[in-house]
Tab-separated table of C-alpha atoms and ligand atoms in Angstrom:
chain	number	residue	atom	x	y	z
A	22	UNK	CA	13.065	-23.199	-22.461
A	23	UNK	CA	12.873	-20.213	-20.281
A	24	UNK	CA	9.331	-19.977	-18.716
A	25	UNK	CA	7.324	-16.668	-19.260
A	26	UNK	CA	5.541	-14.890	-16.282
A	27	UNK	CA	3.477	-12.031	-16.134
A	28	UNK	CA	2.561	-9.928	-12.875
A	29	UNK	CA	-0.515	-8.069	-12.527
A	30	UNK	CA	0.011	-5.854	-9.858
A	31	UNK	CA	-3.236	-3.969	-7.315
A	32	UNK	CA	-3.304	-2.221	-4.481
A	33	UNK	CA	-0.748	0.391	-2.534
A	34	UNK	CA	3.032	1.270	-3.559
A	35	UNK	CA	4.117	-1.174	-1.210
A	36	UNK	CA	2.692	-4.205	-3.218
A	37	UNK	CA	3.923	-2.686	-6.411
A	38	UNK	CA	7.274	-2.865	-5.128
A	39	UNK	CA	7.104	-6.235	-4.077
A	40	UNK	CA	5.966	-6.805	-7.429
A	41	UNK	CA	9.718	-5.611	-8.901
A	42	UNK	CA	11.395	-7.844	-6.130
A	43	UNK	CA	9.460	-10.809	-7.543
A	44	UNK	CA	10.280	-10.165	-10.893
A	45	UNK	CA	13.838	-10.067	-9.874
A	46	UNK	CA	14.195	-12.895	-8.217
A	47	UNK	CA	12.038	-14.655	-10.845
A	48	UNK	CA	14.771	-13.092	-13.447
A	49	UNK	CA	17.629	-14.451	-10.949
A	50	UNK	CA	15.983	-18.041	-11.376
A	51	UNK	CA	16.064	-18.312	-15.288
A	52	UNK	CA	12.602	-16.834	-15.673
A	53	UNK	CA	11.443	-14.618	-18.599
A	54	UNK	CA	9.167	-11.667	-17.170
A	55	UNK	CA	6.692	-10.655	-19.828
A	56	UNK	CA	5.016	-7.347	-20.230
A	57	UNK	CA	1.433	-8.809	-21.052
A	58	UNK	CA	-0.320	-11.735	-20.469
A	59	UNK	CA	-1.034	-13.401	-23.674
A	60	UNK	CA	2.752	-14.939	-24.079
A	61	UNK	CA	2.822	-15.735	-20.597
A	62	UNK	CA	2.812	-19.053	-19.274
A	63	UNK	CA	2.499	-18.377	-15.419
A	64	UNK	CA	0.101	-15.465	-14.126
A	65	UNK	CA	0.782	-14.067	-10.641
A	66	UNK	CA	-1.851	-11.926	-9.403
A	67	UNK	CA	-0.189	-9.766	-6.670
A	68	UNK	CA	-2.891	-8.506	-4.605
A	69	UNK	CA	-5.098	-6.005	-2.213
A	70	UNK	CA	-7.503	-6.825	0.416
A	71	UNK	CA	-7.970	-3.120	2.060
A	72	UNK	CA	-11.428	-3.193	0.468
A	73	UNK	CA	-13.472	-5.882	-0.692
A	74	UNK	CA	-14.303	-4.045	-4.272
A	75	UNK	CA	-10.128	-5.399	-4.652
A	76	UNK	CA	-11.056	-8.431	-3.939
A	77	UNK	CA	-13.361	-8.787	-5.768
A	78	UNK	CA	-11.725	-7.716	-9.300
A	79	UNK	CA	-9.111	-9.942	-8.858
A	80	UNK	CA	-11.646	-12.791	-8.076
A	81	UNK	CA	-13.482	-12.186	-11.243
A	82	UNK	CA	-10.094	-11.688	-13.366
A	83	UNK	CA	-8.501	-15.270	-11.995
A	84	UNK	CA	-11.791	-16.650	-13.058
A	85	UNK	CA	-12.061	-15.786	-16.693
A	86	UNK	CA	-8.517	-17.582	-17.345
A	87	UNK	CA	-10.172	-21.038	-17.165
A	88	UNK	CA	-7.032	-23.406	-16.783
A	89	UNK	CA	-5.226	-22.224	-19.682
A	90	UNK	CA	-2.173	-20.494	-18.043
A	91	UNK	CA	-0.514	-21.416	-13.817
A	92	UNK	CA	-1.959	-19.173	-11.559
A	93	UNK	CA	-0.569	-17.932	-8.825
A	94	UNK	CA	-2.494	-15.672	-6.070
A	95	UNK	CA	0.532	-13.449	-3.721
A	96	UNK	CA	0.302	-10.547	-1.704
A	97	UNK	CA	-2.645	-9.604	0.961
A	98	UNK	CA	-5.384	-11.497	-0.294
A	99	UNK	CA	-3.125	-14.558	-0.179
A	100	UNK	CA	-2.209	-14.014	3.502
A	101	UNK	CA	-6.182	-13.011	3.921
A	102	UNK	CA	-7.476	-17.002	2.346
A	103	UNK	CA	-4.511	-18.775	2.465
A	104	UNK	CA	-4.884	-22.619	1.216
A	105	UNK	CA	-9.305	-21.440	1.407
A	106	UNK	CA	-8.148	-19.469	-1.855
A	107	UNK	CA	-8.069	-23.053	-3.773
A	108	UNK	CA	-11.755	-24.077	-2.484
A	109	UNK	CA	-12.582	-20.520	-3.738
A	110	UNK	CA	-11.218	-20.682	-7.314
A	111	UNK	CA	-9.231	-24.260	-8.494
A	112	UNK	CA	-7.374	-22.692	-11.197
A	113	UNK	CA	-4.935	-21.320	-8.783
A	114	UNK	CA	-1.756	-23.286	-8.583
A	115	UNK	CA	-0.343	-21.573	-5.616
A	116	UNK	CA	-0.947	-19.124	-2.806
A	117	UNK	CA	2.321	-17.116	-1.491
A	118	UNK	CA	1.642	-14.561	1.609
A	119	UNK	CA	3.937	-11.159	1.096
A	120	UNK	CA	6.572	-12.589	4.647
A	121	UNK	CA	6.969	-15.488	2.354
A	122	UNK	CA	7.639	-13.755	-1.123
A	123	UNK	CA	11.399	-14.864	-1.046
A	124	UNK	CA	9.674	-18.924	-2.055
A	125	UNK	CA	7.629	-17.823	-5.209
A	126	UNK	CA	10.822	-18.818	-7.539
A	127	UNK	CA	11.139	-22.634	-5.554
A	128	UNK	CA	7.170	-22.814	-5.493
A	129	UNK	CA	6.868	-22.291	-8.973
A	130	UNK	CA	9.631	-24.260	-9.769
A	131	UNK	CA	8.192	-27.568	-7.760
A	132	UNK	CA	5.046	-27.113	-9.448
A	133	UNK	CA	6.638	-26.675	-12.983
A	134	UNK	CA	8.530	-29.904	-12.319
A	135	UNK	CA	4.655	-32.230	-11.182
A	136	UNK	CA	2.868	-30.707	-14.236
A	137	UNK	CA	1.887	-32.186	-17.169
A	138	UNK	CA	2.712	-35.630	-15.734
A	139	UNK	CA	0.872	-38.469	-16.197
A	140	UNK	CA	-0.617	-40.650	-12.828
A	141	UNK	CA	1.247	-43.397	-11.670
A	142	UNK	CA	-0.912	-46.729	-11.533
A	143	UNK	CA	-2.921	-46.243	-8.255
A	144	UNK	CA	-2.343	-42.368	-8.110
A	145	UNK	CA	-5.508	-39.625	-8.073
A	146	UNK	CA	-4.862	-37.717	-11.459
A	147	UNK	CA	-5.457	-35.215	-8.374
A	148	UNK	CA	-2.615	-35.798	-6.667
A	149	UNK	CA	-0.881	-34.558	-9.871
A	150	UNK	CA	-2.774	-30.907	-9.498
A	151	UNK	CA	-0.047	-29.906	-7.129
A	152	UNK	CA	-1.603	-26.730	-4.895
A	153	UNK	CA	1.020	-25.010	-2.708
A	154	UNK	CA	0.513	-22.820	-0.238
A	155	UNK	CA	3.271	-20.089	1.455
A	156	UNK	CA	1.964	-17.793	4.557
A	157	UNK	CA	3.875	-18.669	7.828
A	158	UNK	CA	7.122	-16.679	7.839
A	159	UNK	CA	7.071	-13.491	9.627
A	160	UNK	CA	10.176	-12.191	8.188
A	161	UNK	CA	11.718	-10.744	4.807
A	162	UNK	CA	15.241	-12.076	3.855
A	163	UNK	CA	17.478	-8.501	3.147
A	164	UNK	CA	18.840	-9.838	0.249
A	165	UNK	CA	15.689	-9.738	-1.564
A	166	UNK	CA	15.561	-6.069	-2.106
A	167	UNK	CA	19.314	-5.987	-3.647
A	168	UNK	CA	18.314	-7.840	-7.055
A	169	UNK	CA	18.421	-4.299	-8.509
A	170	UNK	CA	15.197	-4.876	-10.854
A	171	UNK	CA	13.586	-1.508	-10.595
A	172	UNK	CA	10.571	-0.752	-13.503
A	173	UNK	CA	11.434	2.693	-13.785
A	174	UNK	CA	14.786	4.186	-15.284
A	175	UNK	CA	14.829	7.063	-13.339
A	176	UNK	CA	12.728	6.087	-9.939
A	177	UNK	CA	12.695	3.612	-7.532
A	178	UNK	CA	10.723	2.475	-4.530
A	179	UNK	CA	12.654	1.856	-1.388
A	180	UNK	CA	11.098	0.030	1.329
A	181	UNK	CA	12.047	0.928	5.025
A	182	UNK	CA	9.616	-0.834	7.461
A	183	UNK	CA	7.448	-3.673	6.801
A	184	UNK	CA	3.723	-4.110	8.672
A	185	UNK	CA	1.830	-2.132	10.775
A	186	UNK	CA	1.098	-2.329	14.611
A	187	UNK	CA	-1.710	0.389	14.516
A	188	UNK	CA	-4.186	-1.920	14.361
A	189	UNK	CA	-6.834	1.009	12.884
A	190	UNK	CA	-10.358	-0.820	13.512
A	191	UNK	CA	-11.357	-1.266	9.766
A	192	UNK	CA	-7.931	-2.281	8.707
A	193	UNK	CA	-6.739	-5.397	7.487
A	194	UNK	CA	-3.519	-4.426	6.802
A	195	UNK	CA	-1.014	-5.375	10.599
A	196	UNK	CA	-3.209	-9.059	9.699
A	197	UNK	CA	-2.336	-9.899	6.229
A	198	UNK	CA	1.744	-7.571	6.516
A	199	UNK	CA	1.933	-8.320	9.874
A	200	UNK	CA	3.820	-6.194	12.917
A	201	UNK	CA	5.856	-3.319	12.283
A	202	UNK	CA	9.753	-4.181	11.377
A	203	UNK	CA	12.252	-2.090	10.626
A	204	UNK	CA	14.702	-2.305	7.700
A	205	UNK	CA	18.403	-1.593	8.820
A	206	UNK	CA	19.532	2.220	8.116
A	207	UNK	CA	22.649	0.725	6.289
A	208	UNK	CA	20.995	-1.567	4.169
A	209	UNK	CA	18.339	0.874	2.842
A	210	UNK	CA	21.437	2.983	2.270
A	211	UNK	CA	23.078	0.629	-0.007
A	212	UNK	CA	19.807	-0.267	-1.694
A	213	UNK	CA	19.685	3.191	-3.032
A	214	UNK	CA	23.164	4.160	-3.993
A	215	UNK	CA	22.532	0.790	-5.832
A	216	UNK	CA	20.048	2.097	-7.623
A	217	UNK	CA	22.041	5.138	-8.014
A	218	UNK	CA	24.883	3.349	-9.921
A	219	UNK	CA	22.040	2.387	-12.451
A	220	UNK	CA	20.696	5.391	-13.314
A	221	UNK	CA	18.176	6.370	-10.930
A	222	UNK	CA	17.750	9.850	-9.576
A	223	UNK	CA	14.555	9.705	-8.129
A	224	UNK	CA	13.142	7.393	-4.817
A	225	UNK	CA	10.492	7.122	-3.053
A	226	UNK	CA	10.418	5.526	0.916
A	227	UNK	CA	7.995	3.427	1.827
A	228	UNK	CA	6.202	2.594	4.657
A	229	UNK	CA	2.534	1.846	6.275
A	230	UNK	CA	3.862	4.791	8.813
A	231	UNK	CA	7.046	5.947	8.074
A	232	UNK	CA	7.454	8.262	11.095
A	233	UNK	CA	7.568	5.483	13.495
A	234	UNK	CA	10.761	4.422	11.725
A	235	UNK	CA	13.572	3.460	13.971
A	236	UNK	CA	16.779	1.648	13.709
A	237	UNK	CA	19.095	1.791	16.749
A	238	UNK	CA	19.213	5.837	17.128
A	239	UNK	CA	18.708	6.364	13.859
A	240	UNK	CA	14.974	7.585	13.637
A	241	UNK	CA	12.765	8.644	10.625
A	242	UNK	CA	14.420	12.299	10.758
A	243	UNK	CA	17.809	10.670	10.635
A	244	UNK	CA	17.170	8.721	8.142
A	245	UNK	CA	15.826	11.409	6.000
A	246	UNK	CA	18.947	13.141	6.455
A	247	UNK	CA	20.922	10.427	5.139
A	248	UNK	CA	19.565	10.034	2.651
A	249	UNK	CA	19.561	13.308	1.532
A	250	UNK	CA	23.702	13.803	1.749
A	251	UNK	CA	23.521	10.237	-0.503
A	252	UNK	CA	25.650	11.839	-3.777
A	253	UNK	CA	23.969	11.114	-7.389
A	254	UNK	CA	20.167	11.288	-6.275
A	255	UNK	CA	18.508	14.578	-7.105
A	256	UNK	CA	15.010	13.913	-5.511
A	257	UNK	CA	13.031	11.994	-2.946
A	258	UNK	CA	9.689	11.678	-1.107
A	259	UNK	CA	8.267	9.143	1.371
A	260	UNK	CA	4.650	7.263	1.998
A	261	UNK	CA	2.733	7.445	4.230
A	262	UNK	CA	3.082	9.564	7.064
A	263	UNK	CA	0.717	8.657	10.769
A	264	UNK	CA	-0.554	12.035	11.990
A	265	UNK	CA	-0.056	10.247	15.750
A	266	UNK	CA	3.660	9.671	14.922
A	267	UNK	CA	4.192	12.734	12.488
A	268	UNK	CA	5.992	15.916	14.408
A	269	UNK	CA	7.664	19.341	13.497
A	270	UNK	CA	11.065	17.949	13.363
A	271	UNK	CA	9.967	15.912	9.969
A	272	UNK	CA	8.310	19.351	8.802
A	273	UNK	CA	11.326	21.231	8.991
A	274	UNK	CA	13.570	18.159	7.193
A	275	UNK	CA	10.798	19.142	4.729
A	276	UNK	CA	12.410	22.601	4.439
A	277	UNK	CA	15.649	22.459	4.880
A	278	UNK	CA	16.921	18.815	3.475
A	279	UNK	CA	17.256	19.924	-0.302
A	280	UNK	CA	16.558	17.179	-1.884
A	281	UNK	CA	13.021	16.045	0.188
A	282	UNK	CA	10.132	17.340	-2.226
A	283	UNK	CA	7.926	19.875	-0.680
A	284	UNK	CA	4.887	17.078	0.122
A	285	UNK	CA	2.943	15.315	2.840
A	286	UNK	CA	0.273	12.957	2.660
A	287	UNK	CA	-1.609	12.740	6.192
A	288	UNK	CA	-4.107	10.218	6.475
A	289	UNK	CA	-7.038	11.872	8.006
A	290	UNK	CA	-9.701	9.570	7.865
A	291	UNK	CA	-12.602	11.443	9.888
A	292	UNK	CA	-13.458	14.726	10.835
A	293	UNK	CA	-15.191	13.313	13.800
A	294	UNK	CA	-13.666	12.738	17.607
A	295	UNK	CA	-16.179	9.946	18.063
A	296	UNK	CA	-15.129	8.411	15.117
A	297	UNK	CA	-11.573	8.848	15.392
A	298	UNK	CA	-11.732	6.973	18.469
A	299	UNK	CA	-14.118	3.824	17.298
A	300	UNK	CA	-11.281	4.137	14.320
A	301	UNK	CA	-8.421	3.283	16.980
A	302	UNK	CA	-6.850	6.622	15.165
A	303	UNK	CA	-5.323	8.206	18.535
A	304	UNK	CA	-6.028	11.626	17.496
A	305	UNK	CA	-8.699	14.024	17.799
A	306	UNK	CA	-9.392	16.280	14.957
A	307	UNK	CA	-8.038	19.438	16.551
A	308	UNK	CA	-5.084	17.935	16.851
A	309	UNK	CA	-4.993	16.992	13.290
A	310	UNK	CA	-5.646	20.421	12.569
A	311	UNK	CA	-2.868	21.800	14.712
A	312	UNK	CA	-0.423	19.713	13.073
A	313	UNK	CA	-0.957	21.029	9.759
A	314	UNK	CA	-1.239	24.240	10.632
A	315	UNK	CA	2.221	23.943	12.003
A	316	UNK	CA	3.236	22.259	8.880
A	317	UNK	CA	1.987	24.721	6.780
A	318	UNK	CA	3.710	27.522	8.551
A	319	UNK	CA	7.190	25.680	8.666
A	320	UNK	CA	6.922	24.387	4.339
A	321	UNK	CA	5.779	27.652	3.155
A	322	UNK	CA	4.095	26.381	-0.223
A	323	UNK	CA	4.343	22.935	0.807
A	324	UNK	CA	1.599	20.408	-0.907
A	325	UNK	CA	-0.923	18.692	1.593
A	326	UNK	CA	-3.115	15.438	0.459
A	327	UNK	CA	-5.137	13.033	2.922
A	328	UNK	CA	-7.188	9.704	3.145
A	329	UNK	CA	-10.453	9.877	4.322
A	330	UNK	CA	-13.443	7.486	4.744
A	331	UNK	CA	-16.924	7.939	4.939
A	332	UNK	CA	-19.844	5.614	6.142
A	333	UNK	CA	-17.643	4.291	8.876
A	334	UNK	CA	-20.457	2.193	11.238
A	335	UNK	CA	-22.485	4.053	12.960
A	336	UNK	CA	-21.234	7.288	11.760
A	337	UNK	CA	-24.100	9.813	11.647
A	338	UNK	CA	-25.054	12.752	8.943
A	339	UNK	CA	-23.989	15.481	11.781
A	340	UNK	CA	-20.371	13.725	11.785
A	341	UNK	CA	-20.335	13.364	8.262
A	342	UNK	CA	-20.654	17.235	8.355
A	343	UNK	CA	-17.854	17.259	10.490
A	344	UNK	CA	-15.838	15.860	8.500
A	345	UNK	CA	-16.731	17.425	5.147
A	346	UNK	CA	-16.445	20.919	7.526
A	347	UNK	CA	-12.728	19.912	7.986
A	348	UNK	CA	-12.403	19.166	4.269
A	349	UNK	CA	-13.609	22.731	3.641
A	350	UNK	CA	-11.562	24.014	6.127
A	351	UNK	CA	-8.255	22.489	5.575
A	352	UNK	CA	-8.034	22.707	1.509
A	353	UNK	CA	-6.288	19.705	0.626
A	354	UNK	CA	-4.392	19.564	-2.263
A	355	UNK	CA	-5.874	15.986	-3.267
A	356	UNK	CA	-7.856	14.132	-0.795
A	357	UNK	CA	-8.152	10.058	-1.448
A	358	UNK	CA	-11.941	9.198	-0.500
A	359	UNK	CA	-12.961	6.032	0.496
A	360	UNK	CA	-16.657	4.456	1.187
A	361	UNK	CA	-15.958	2.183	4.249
A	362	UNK	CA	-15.960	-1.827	3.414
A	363	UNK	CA	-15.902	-4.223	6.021
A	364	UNK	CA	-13.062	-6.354	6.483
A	365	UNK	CA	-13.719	-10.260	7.907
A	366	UNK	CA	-11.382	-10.225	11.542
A	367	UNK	CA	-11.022	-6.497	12.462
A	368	UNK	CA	-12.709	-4.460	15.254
A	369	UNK	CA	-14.858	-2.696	12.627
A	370	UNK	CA	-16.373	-5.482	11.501
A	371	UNK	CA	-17.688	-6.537	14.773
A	372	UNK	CA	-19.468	-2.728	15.734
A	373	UNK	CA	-22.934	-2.847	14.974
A	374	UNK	CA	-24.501	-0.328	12.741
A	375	UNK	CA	-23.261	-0.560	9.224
A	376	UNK	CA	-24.456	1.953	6.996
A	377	UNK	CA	-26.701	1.109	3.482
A	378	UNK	CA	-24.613	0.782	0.382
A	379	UNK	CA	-27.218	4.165	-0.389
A	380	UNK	CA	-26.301	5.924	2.672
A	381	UNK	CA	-22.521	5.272	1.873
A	382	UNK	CA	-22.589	6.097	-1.647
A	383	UNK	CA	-24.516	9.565	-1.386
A	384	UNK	CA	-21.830	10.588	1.124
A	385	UNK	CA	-19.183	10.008	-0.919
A	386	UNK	CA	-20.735	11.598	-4.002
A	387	UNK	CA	-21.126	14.576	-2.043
A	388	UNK	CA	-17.850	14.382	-0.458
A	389	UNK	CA	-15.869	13.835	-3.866
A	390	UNK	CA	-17.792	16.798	-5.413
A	391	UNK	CA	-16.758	18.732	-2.411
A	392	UNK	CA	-13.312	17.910	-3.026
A	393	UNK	CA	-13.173	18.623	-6.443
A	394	UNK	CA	-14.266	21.632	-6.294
A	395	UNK	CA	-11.303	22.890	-3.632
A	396	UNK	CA	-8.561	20.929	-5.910
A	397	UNK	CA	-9.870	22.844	-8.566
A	398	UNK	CA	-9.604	26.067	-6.811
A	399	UNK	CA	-6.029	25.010	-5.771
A	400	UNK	CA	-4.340	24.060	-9.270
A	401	UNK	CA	-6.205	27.351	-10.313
A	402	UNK	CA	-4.218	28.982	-7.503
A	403	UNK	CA	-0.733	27.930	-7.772
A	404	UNK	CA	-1.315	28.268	-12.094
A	405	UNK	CA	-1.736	31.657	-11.336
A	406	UNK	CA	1.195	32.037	-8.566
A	407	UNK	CA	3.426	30.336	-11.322
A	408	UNK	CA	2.645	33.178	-13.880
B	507	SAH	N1	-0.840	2.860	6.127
B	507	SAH	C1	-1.438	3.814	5.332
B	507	SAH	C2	-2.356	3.314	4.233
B	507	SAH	C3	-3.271	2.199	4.501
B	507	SAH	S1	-4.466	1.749	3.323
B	507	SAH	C4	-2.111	4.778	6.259
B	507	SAH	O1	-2.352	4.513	7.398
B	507	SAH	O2	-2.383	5.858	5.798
B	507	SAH	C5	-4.852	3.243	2.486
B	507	SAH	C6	-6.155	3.848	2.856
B	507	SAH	O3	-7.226	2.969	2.610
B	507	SAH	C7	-6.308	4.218	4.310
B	507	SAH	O4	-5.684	5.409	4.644
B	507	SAH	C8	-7.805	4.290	4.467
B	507	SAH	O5	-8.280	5.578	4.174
B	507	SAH	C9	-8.319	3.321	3.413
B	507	SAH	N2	-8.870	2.108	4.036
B	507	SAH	C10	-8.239	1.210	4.810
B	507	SAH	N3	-9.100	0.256	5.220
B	507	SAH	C11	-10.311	0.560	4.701
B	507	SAH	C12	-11.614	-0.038	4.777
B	507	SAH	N4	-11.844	-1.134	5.498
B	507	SAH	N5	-12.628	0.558	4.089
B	507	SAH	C13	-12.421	1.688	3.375
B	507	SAH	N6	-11.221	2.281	3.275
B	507	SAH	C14	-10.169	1.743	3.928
B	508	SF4	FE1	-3.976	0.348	8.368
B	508	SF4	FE2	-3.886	2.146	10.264
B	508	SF4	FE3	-1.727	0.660	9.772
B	508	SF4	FE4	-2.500	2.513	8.020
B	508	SF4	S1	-1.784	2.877	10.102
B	508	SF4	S2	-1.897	0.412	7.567
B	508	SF4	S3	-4.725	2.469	8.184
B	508	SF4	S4	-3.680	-0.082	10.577
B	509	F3S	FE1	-3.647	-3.379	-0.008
B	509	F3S	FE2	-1.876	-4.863	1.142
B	509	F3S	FE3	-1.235	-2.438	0.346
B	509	F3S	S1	-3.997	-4.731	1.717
B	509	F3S	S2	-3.159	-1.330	0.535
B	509	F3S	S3	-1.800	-4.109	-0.943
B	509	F3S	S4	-0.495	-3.472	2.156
């Protein structure tokens, strides 16, 4: 009988991606992918570890299953506790890093085949709980993004580099998706007029920093291009952009390349130069400034949004201000705001001078209610412009 598995999906657009490749190559293997978890048999948790409030849900989730269904822990908090995630929680059955996602379908198979056996004479009924563990590969196999299981009819996620290199200080993320590497031009190509033939119109590219895209001569502006003369799609965006790496020629593909909605999302993170730096960000703030303000001028209209985190170590109220001065100043269209976590191996982690969970919390209150406020203002805006 074909086994049932469920995937319960957190974190960025990247992991819920990698979700739909598991599920096709889970479908490829004979396996029945359920929309819920009650007629599942097999659970895998596909998971976040850019804050340690991600963790932690998924910790307290696993737990209240209590040996009643397989577990299996993938993504970046499997990288992050490899074979430690068994000591941590002994329901889980296995542990699959996102390098090594192309295994999950053998891995569950192998334990599939050990369970529900009974010890031979001699043998540890423990040696029966098979555990197995996936996190050494550093590369993706191509083929796995062609199984052509996409969750949405009309939109798909297209992946075009894996990892990051930036190493930002509080950022786990080049540990547990390891170095930048790019996808080839031709093969994200055919990924999409795949996903043309079915159906979809819509697609979004992905990437921890997109601009730094490069394959052979064909950059991230290339690229774009390319995919914008691909015949069938009617629409596309891309995720997320460096400010370090972004430029003007990417602002005018914005314009001119028909099909390339009229977005960007530019992580800002701090308003402050002294943070920037102890943030590894390799920008100062007037240069973040500058940049949008040539964006602006070039995408007449164009839709702005940003990442930002407060309570960074050793940040002080007078940087703070800084920051919530650019905020003010700028006028995002949606601003994603973050109270910094500490994350076990980066840089961050090992500056002295964390703030209070108090300290943190009333900055981001007054952040997010500074925020709202200009969002407000700005859907108030363009309703009226509309009219
Ligand atoms: N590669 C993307 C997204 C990375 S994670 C980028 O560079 O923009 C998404 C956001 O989570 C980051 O932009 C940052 O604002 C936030 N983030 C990352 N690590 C964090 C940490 N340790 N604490 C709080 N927020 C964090
Ligand atoms: Fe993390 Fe920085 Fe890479 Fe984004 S660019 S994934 S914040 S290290
Ligand atoms: Fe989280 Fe991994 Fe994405 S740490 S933000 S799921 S790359």
């Amino acid at each position: 009988m074909n086994k049932k598995v469920f995937i319960r999906t957190f974190g960025c657009q990247m992991n819920e991606r990698d979700s739909e490749v598991i599920g096709g190559l889970l479908k490829k293997s004979g396996y029945q992918i359920s929309a819920t978890d009650k007629e599942a048999d097999v659970i895998i948790f596909n998971t976040c570890s850019v804050r340690k409030h991600a963790e932690d849900r998924v910790w307290s989730l696993i737990g209240s299953y209590k040996g009643s269904k397989i577990i299996g822990l993938v993504g970046c908090m499997a990288q992050n506790y490899k074979e430690k995630a068994f000591e941590r929680d002994a329901n889980i059955s296995f542990v699959v890093g996102p390098q090594d996602i192309d295994k999950i379908p053998e891995v569950l198979g192998k334990i599939l085949e050990t369970r529900g056996q009974s010890p031979k004479n001699g043998d540890s009924p423990l040696l029966l709980e098979r555990k197995i563990w996936e996190a050494d590969s550093s590369i993706r196999p191509e083929e796995i993004y062609h199984t052509g299981f996409y969750q949405d009819k009309n939109h798909a996620y297209v992946v075009i580099s894996e990892g990051c290199s930036n190493f930002c200080s509080y950022c786990v993320v080049p540990y547990v998706r390891g170095p930048l590497r790019h996808r080839k031009s031709k093969d994200i190509l055919a990924e999409i007029q795949g996903a043309i033939a079915q159906g979809i119109t819509r697609v979004t590219l992905l990437g921890q920093n997109v601009n730094a895209y490069l394959d052979g001569k064909i950059n991230f502006n290339k690229l774009l291009a390319q995919v914008n003369g691909l015949t069938g799609l009617k629409e596309f965006d891309f995720f997320t952009s460096h400010p370090k790496d972004a430029n003007i020629d990417s602002f005018k593909a914005i314009r001119d390349l028909d099909k390339l909605v009229k977005r960007l999302h530019l992580p800002l993170q701090s308003g402050s130069d002294r943070i920037l730096k102890l943030m590894n960000r390799g920008y100062l703030a007037k240069e973040y400034l500058e940049l949008i303000d040539s964006y602006r001028k070039i995408v007449k209209g164009g839709l702005l949004t940003t990442d930002i985190i407060v309570g960074f170590p050793t940040e002080t109220e007078k940087e703070f201000k800084e920051t919530c001065n650019l905020v003010k100043e700028t006028e995002f269209n949606a601003a994603y705001l973050f109270k910094y976590s500490s994350r076990p191996g980066t840089q961050a982690e090992k500056i002295a001078g964390d703030l209070s969970r108090e300290e943190k919390e009333k900055r981001h209150k007054q952040i997010l209610d500074l925020q709202r406020d200009i969002s407000k203002k700005l859907r108030h805006k363009r309703s009226h412009e509309k009219k």
